[in-house]
PDB file of C-alpha atoms in Angstrom:
ATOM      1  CA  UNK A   6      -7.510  16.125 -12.244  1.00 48.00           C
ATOM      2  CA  UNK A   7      -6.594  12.853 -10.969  1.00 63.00           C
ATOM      3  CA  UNK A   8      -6.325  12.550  -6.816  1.00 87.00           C
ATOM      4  CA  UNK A   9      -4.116   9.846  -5.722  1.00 92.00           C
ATOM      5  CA  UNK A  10      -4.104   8.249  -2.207  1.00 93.00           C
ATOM      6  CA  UNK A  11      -0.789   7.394  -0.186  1.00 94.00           C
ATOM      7  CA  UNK A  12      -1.116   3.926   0.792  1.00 96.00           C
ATOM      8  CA  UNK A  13       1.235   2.160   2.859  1.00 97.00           C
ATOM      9  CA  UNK A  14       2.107  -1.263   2.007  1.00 98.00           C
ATOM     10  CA  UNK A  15       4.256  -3.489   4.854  1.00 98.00           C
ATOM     11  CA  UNK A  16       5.523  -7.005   4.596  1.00 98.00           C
ATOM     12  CA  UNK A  17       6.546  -8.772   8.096  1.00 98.00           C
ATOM     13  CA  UNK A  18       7.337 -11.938   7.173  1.00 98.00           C
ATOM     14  CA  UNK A  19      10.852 -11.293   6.523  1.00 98.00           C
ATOM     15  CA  UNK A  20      13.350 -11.699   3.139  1.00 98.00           C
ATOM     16  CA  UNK A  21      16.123 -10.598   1.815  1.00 97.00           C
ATOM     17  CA  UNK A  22      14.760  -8.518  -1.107  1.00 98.00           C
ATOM     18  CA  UNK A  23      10.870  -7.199  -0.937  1.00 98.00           C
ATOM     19  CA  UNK A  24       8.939  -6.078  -3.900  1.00 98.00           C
ATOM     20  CA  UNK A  25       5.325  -5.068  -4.621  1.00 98.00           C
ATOM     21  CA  UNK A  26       3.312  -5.312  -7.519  1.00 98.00           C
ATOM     22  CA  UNK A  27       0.208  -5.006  -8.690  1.00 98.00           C
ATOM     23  CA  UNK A  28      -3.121  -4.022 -10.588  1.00 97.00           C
ATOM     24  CA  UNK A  29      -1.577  -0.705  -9.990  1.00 97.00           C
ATOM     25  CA  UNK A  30       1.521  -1.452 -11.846  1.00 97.00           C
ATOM     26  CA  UNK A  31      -0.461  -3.746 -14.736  1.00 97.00           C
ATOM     27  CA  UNK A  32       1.202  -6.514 -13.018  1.00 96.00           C
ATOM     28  CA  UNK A  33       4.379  -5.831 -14.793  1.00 96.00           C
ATOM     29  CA  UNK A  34       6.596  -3.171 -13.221  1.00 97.00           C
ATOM     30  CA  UNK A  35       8.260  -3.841  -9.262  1.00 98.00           C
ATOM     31  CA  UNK A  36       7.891  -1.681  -6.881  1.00 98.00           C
ATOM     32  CA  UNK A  37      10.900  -2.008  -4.211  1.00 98.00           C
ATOM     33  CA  UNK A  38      10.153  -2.196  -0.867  1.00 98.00           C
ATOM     34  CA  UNK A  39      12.286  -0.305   2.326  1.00 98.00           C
ATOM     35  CA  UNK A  40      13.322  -2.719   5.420  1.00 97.00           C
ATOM     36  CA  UNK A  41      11.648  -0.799   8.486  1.00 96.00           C
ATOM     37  CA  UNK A  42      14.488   0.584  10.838  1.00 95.00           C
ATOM     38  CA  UNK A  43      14.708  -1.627  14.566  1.00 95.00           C
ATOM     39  CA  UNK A  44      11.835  -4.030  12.821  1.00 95.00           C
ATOM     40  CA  UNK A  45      14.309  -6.598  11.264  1.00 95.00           C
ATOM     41  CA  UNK A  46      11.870  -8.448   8.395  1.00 96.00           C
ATOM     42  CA  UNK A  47       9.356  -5.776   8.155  1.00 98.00           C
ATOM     43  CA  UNK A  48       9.856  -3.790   4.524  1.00 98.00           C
ATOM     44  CA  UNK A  49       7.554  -1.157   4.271  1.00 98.00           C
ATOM     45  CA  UNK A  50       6.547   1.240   0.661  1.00 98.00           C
ATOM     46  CA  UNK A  51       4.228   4.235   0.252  1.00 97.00           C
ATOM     47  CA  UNK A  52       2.336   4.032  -3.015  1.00 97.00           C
ATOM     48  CA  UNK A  53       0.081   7.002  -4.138  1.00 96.00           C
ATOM     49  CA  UNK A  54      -2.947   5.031  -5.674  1.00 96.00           C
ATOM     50  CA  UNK A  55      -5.964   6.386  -7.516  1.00 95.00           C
ATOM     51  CA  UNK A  56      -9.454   5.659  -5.527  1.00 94.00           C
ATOM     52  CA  UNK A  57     -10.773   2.374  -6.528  1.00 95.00           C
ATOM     53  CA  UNK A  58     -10.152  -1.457  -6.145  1.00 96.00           C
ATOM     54  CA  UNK A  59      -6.603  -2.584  -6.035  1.00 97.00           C
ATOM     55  CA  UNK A  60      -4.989  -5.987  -6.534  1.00 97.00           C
ATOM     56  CA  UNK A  61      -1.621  -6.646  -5.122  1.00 98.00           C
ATOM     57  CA  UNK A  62       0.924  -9.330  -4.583  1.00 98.00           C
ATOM     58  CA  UNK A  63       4.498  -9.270  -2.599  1.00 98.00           C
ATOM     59  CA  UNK A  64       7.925 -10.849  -4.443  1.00 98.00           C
ATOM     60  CA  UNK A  65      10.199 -11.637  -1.851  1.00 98.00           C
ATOM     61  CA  UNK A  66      13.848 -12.815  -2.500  1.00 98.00           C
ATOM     62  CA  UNK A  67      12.501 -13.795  -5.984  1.00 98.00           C
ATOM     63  CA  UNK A  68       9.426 -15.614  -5.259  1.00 98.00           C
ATOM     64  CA  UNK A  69       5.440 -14.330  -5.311  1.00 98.00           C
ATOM     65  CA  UNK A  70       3.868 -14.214  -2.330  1.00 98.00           C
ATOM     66  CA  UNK A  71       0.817 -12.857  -0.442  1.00 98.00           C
ATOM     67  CA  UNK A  72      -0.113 -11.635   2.767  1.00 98.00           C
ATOM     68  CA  UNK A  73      -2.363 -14.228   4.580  1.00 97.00           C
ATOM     69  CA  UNK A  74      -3.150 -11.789   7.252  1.00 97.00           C
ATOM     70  CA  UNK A  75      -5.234  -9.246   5.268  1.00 97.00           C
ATOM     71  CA  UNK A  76      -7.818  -9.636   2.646  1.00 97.00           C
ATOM     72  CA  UNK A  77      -7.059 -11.619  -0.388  1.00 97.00           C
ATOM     73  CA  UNK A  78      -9.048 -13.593  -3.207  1.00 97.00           C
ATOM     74  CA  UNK A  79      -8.004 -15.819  -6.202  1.00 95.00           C
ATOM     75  CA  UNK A  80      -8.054 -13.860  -9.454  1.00 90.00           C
ATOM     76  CA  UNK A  81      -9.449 -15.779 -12.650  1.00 91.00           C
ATOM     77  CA  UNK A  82      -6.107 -17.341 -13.366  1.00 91.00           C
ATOM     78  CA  UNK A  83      -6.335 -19.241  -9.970  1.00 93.00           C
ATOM     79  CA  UNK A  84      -3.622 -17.024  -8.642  1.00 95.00           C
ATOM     80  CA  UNK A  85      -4.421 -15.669  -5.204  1.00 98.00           C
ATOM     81  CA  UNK A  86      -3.735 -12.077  -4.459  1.00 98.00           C
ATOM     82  CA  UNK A  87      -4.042  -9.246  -1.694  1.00 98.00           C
ATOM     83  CA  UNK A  88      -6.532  -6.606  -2.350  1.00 98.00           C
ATOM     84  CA  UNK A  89      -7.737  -3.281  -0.909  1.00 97.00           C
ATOM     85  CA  UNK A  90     -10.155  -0.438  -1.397  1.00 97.00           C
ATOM     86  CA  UNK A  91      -8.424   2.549  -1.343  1.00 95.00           C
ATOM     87  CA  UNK A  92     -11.008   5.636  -0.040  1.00 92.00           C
ATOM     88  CA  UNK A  93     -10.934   9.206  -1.881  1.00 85.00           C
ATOM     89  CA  UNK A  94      -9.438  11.411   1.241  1.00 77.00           C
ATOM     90  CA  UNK A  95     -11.247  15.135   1.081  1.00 72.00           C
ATOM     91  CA  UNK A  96      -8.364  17.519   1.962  1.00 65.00           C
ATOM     92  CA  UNK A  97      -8.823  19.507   5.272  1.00 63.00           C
ATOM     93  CA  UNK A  98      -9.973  23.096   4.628  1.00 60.00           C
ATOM     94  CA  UNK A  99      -7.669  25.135   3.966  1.00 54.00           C
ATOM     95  CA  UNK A 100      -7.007  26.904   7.860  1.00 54.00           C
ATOM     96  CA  UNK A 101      -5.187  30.285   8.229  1.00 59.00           C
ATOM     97  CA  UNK A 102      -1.482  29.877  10.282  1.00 62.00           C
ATOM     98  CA  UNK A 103      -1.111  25.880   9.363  1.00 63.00           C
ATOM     99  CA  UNK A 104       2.744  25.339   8.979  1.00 66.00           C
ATOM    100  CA  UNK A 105       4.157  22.004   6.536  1.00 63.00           C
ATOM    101  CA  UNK A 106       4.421  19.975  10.087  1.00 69.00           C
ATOM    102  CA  UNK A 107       0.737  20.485  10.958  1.00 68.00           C
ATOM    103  CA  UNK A 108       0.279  19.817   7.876  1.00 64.00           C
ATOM    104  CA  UNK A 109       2.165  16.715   7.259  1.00 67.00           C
ATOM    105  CA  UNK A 110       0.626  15.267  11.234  1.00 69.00           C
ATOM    106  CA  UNK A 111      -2.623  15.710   9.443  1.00 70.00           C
ATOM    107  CA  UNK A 112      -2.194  13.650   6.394  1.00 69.00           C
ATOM    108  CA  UNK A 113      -0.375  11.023   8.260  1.00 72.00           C
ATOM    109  CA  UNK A 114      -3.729  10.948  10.544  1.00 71.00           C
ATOM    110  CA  UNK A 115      -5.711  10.564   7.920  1.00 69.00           C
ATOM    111  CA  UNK A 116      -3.650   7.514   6.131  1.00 69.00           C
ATOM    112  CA  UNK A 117      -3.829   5.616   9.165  1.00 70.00           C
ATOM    113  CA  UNK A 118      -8.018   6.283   9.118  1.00 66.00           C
ATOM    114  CA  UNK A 119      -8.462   4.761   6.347  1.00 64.00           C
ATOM    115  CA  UNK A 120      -5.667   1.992   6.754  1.00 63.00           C
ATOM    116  CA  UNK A 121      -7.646   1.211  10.268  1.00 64.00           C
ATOM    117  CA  UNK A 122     -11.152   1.479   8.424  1.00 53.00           C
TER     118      UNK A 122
END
């Protein structure tokens, strides 16, 4: 069975329309991006990605685009894109008396970890 991250993706720099695509995706399907509430031209999209090295790239208002403020590389094309590792998270134990909430904190913890690591 397959285990699938949830990875946060966020674009700051503002647009209109925000889309993400990627290795994830085969480069072919969008992925539409949220505007952040009280953050005007921040657009924001949880993606559950297998572990592994990911590609990515942002289309805003039409145009390709990617985020000079985290890591990116040129692929063989000469196109430069965004990329990540995304980290296998090992599920807490299972603990008597957790309720959905707890449960839901926890995760969110943990996605932040490994967005911070």
């Amino acid at each position: 069975m397959a285990f699938f991250v949830p990875t946060r993706f966020v674009w700051r720099f503002g647009g209109r329309q925000v889309h993400l695509c990627g290795s994830f995706t085969r480069w072919v399907e969008t992925i539409p991006m949220a505007p952040v509430d009280g953050t005007p031209g921040v657009f924001a999209v949880v993606v559950h990605l297998p572990p592994g090295y990911h590609q990515y790239k942002f289309i805003v208002d039409g145009k390709w685009m990617h985020d000079e403020t985290a890591p990116y590389m040129p692929d063989p094309l000469g196109n430069v894109n965004n990329w990540l590792f995304v980290r296998k998270i090992d599920p807490p134990a299972a603990q008597p008396g957790i309720n959905f909430e707890q449960h839901a904190a926890l995760m969110q913890q943990l996605q932040e970890q490994q967005q911070q690591a």
